[in-house]
Amino acid sequence: MNKSIRSIVLAIALILPVNLTLALTQDRYPFPNSAQQQQFNQLNQELRCLVCQNETLEASNSPLANDIRAKIYEMVKQGESNEVIIAYLTQRYGDFIRFKPPVSERTLMLWVLPFALLILGLAAILLVVNRARLIANQPTSLKPEQELQLKQRMHELDNPQDTL
Amino acid sequence: MNRFKTILPLLVFLGLGLVLWWGLKQDPHRISSPLLNKSLPALNGESLADPNLKIDQSIFLNKISLLNVFATWCVACVDEHSTLMDIAASNKVQLIGLDYKDQRQPALQWLTKYGNPYQEILFDNKGDNAMELGVYGTPETFLIDKQGRIRYKQIGPITQESWQKNFLPLIEKIENE
């Protein structure tokens, strides 16, 4: 009982800061409807801050992220679509601003390599397993005198008293 | 064949090591601009020295220019300033400044203190023009040809070395076009 209460309190404590920042951005960028609010939040999560490069625009506090957020806010309020807004930003800052870059000559490796490696790995596993199975199923082919020797040795092992 | 098989893991390791080593030497903060070899975007603002003087992208026409994005709050801009003074003295290019998210008075004082290498300065206190140019850090420097196309972009301070190595040959090439 005590334990479950504690974990609930902990969960709330962990969620609280997230809600707080969400509330803060909502206050700063008010929208007339929740669809635009959602579009704005989604764009801010999909786009990268170019200064602190592994942060989303939403998470970043850099002045540049602030300016870009303000621009997105303005465009969302004007009713621009995601495509138009993303095109506007990539024309200026390049594909780097997107966390999910489009497939192009430059990003081909990025998109294809994981799948190629996966297929290569699967093929390697299949090959190894197959070979092991082949070896296991191979009929033993001993020469007649080897066969005799084997039988003799096995008999010796089974009946140790005979050799004594 | 068998011998090849035994050294295969070593080869794979070396190949991977080479790629990763190359990756380590790349600077992720130098992002190539999508504006390269395109016309300069429309700029619109006022002169730093004279609020009544409007400036747009037409000041770049028929001249080879450097557009240098700077600010008084930018520490690295002080570092490159002496190089910019030298470039201005060499008279090879028209030097235009873009004062990025700055205040007018401190900027004018800063230029009196360190010297003014710029023929003209676009005062961009809100950063709107810089956004058109995809500026994400100061200093940044664009090389613009006579047709108003962006031919090169340097991120970070210009040094004598980068001026000699990256700018001068390209300027020569543009002059001969």
XYZ file of C-alpha atoms in Angstrom:
341
model
C 0.000 0.000 0.000
C 2.640 2.409 1.165
C 4.791 1.398 -1.772
C 2.113 2.011 -4.382
C 1.384 5.457 -3.000
C 5.044 6.260 -3.171
C 5.277 5.163 -6.799
C 2.230 7.237 -7.716
C 3.773 10.301 -6.088
C 7.012 9.612 -7.922
C 5.209 9.257 -11.253
C 3.427 12.575 -10.723
C 6.681 14.239 -9.755
C 8.302 12.976 -12.934
C 5.469 14.062 -15.205
C 5.055 17.481 -13.602
C 7.992 19.299 -15.259
C 6.853 18.132 -18.699
C 3.382 19.484 -18.097
C 4.860 22.660 -16.787
C 6.921 23.365 -19.927
C 3.937 22.480 -22.088
C 1.821 24.936 -20.156
C 4.511 27.579 -20.490
C 4.730 27.283 -24.277
C 0.962 27.300 -24.494
C 0.885 30.581 -22.663
C 3.546 32.042 -24.863
C 2.064 30.922 -28.149
C -1.703 31.037 -27.806
C -3.776 29.555 -30.637
C -7.458 30.045 -31.439
C -7.970 26.292 -31.818
C -6.415 23.054 -30.654
C -5.672 21.814 -34.196
C -3.226 24.660 -34.743
C -1.852 24.173 -31.255
C -1.233 20.539 -32.075
C 0.327 21.354 -35.442
C 2.660 23.830 -33.753
C 3.713 21.348 -31.062
C 4.248 18.584 -33.592
C 6.422 20.772 -35.837
C 8.497 21.852 -32.864
C 9.129 18.234 -31.984
C 10.059 17.218 -35.533
C 12.490 20.027 -36.158
C 15.987 20.350 -34.882
C 17.733 23.307 -33.327
C 20.809 24.055 -35.438
C 22.784 25.434 -32.524
C 22.302 22.695 -29.926
C 22.098 20.063 -32.568
C 20.510 17.126 -30.814
C 17.710 19.144 -29.309
C 14.308 19.688 -30.823
C 13.093 23.216 -31.346
C 10.693 22.580 -28.506
C 13.407 21.643 -26.043
C 15.973 24.215 -27.064
C 16.464 27.506 -25.300
C 18.838 28.991 -27.847
C 17.910 32.395 -29.300
C 17.849 30.885 -32.793
C 15.353 28.204 -31.717
C 13.261 30.996 -30.232
C 13.267 32.918 -33.510
C 12.388 29.845 -35.556
C 9.619 28.919 -33.111
C 8.216 32.419 -33.453
C 8.319 32.101 -37.249
C 6.543 28.738 -37.115
C 3.960 30.227 -34.769
C 3.310 33.045 -37.188
C 2.997 30.664 -40.153
C 0.743 28.198 -38.303
C -1.543 31.048 -37.294
C -1.730 32.113 -40.929
C -3.018 28.635 -41.669
C 0.024 27.344 -43.561
C 0.357 23.581 -43.964
C 3.208 21.524 -42.505
C 4.648 21.074 -46.006
C 4.833 24.803 -46.633
C 6.403 25.517 -43.244
C 8.980 22.735 -43.541
C 9.803 23.801 -47.113
C 10.272 27.389 -45.909
C 12.743 26.270 -43.259
C 14.669 23.728 -45.344
C 15.120 26.303 -48.119
C 17.002 28.429 -45.614
C 18.588 26.040 -43.152
C 18.822 22.869 -45.236
C 17.589 19.339 -44.562
C 19.634 19.342 -41.383
C 16.808 21.109 -39.579
C 14.659 18.006 -39.960
C 15.189 15.093 -37.628
C 13.821 12.863 -40.380
C 15.595 13.924 -43.567
C 13.972 13.080 -46.923
C 15.457 10.294 -49.040
C 17.913 11.827 -51.479
C 21.285 11.060 -52.999
C 23.027 12.305 -49.876
C 20.830 10.486 -47.368
C 20.451 7.247 -49.331
C 23.044 5.426 -47.218
C 21.323 6.569 -44.055
C 18.039 5.065 -45.152
C 19.214 1.942 -46.977
C 22.167 0.786 -44.877
C 20.252 -0.442 -41.789
C 17.981 -2.599 -43.949
C 20.889 -3.831 -46.057
C 22.780 -4.809 -42.897
C 19.697 -6.530 -41.509
C 19.333 -8.613 -44.666
C 23.061 -9.354 -44.682
C 22.904 -10.488 -41.046
C 19.878 -12.697 -41.648
C 21.573 -14.230 -44.673
C 24.685 -14.938 -42.597
C 22.628 -16.613 -39.868
C 20.769 -18.736 -42.415
C 24.019 -19.764 -44.023
C 25.621 -20.808 -40.726
C 22.539 -22.668 -39.517
C 22.147 -24.421 -42.835
C 25.746 -25.548 -42.879
C 25.526 -26.847 -39.316
C 22.429 -28.798 -40.253
C 24.125 -30.262 -43.325
C 27.062 -31.442 -41.260
C 24.753 -32.966 -38.647
C 22.789 -34.865 -41.244
C 25.808 -36.160 -43.100
C 25.847 -39.993 -43.105
C 29.054 -41.320 -41.598
C 31.192 -43.080 -44.150
C 33.784 -45.185 -42.445
C 35.893 -47.780 -44.142
C 35.010 -51.422 -43.294
C 38.096 -51.878 -41.092
C 37.341 -48.567 -39.285
C 33.758 -49.774 -38.744
C 35.141 -52.955 -37.189
C 37.538 -51.008 -34.996
C 34.723 -48.766 -33.824
C 32.515 -51.716 -32.948
C 35.349 -53.358 -31.065
C 36.122 -50.196 -29.090
C 32.489 -49.668 -28.235
C 32.193 -53.215 -27.074
C 35.239 -52.711 -24.891
C 33.732 -49.601 -23.363
C 30.416 -51.307 -22.730
C 32.019 -54.368 -21.143
C 35.092 -53.161 -19.254
C 35.459 -56.507 -17.408
C 36.336 -58.277 -20.693
C 39.544 -56.352 -21.124
C 40.747 -57.077 -17.636
C 40.145 -18.498 -49.952
C 40.585 -19.773 -46.420
C 43.266 -17.242 -45.757
C 40.959 -14.501 -46.946
C 38.339 -15.751 -44.516
C 40.680 -15.474 -41.568
C 41.652 -11.872 -42.286
C 38.101 -10.839 -43.236
C 37.140 -9.720 -39.684
C 40.311 -7.654 -39.515
C 39.468 -6.006 -42.844
C 35.926 -5.247 -41.711
C 37.274 -3.787 -38.473
C 39.795 -1.631 -40.317
C 37.140 -0.410 -42.737
C 34.771 0.482 -39.931
C 37.584 2.129 -37.995
C 38.487 4.247 -41.006
C 34.906 5.421 -41.494
C 34.491 6.272 -37.815
C 37.859 8.029 -37.683
C 36.829 10.126 -40.676
C 33.531 10.846 -38.915
C 35.363 12.092 -35.830
C 37.207 14.653 -37.906
C 34.010 16.160 -39.314
C 32.618 19.207 -37.595
C 28.858 18.745 -37.252
C 28.455 22.473 -36.705
C 29.438 23.240 -40.286
C 26.250 22.615 -42.167
C 26.403 23.362 -45.867
C 23.917 25.986 -46.936
C 21.065 25.132 -49.306
C 21.449 28.669 -50.676
C 24.806 27.960 -52.333
C 24.836 28.890 -56.032
C 21.403 30.434 -55.683
C 20.416 34.072 -55.877
C 20.606 36.033 -52.693
C 17.173 36.113 -51.010
C 15.318 39.413 -50.841
C 16.763 41.504 -48.048
C 15.077 44.454 -46.542
C 16.239 46.742 -43.788
C 17.850 49.959 -42.863
C 21.420 51.145 -42.666
C 23.068 50.904 -39.261
C 24.482 54.401 -39.576
C 21.365 55.996 -41.030
C 17.885 54.686 -40.041
C 16.332 56.534 -42.980
C 18.451 54.772 -45.565
C 16.721 51.613 -46.793
C 18.878 48.739 -47.965
C 17.935 45.760 -50.095
C 19.730 43.055 -52.073
C 20.387 45.440 -54.987
C 23.537 46.805 -53.269
C 25.215 43.533 -54.247
C 24.664 43.924 -57.994
C 27.636 44.304 -60.355
C 30.176 43.873 -57.582
C 31.843 40.927 -55.986
C 30.905 41.209 -52.343
C 31.404 39.657 -48.973
C 28.374 39.711 -46.746
C 29.589 39.337 -43.183
C 27.109 38.590 -40.406
C 28.370 39.998 -37.116
C 27.189 41.281 -33.764
C 28.744 43.111 -30.865
C 27.713 40.302 -28.495
C 29.595 37.776 -30.616
C 33.031 37.046 -29.184
C 34.391 35.326 -32.294
C 33.475 38.424 -34.326
C 36.130 40.398 -32.482
C 38.637 37.678 -33.409
C 37.956 37.948 -37.111
C 37.710 41.721 -37.165
C 41.382 42.389 -37.907
C 41.213 39.986 -40.850
C 38.168 41.854 -42.153
C 40.098 45.129 -41.863
C 42.875 43.600 -43.964
C 40.372 42.322 -46.538
C 38.789 45.775 -46.765
C 42.220 47.332 -47.286
C 43.006 44.919 -50.123
C 40.069 46.344 -52.153
C 39.330 42.989 -53.761
C 35.692 42.884 -52.751
C 32.902 45.081 -51.533
C 32.422 44.352 -47.838
C 28.845 44.545 -46.575
C 27.979 43.903 -42.939
C 24.826 42.491 -41.444
C 24.501 43.504 -37.817
C 22.587 40.589 -36.339
C 20.181 41.052 -33.426
C 22.038 43.986 -32.050
C 21.489 47.455 -30.634
C 22.316 50.444 -32.742
C 24.363 52.503 -30.271
C 26.618 49.699 -28.970
C 27.183 48.560 -32.542
C 28.290 52.011 -33.673
C 30.582 52.301 -30.642
C 32.001 48.852 -31.334
C 32.877 49.923 -34.882
C 34.533 53.117 -33.673
C 36.599 51.061 -31.259
C 37.715 48.287 -33.615
C 37.463 50.120 -36.957
C 34.829 49.864 -39.666
C 35.754 47.623 -42.611
C 32.260 47.736 -44.129
C 31.083 49.852 -47.043
C 27.546 49.518 -45.773
C 25.882 47.749 -42.863
C 22.387 46.337 -42.806
C 20.937 46.727 -39.321
C 19.034 43.513 -38.642
C 17.986 43.885 -35.034
C 15.113 41.394 -35.273
C 17.077 38.849 -37.279
C 14.528 38.665 -40.123
C 17.119 39.118 -42.853
C 19.437 36.631 -41.186
C 16.620 34.069 -41.225
C 16.217 34.592 -44.972
C 19.917 33.782 -45.249
C 19.680 30.739 -42.985
C 22.111 32.203 -40.477
C 22.398 30.025 -37.391
C 25.515 31.394 -35.777
C 27.755 34.404 -35.938
C 30.056 35.134 -37.589
C 29.056 33.843 -41.009
C 30.367 35.167 -44.299
C 28.850 34.849 -47.754
C 30.737 35.404 -50.997
C 28.384 36.917 -53.571
C 29.151 37.263 -57.272
C 28.241 40.108 -59.623
C 24.907 38.540 -60.498
C 23.973 38.431 -56.846
C 24.425 34.687 -56.422
C 25.839 33.145 -53.266
C 29.002 31.306 -54.233
C 30.498 30.352 -50.894
C 29.610 30.432 -47.255
C 32.001 30.400 -44.361
C 30.717 29.495 -40.938
C 32.816 30.807 -38.096
C 35.443 33.536 -38.179
C 37.402 34.302 -41.347
C 41.121 33.836 -40.846
C 43.977 34.839 -43.119
C 44.299 31.168 -43.924
C 40.666 30.630 -44.947
C 40.728 33.896 -46.899
C 43.766 32.758 -48.881
C 42.602 29.190 -49.303
C 38.845 29.415 -49.799
C 37.967 32.935 -50.857
C 40.782 34.293 -53.028
C 40.841 31.481 -55.631
C 37.070 31.665 -55.981
C 37.147 35.464 -56.309
C 39.721 35.118 -59.066
C 37.509 32.591 -60.801
C 34.460 34.846 -60.549
C 36.439 37.786 -61.943
C 37.289 35.742 -65.029
C 33.734 34.588 -65.687
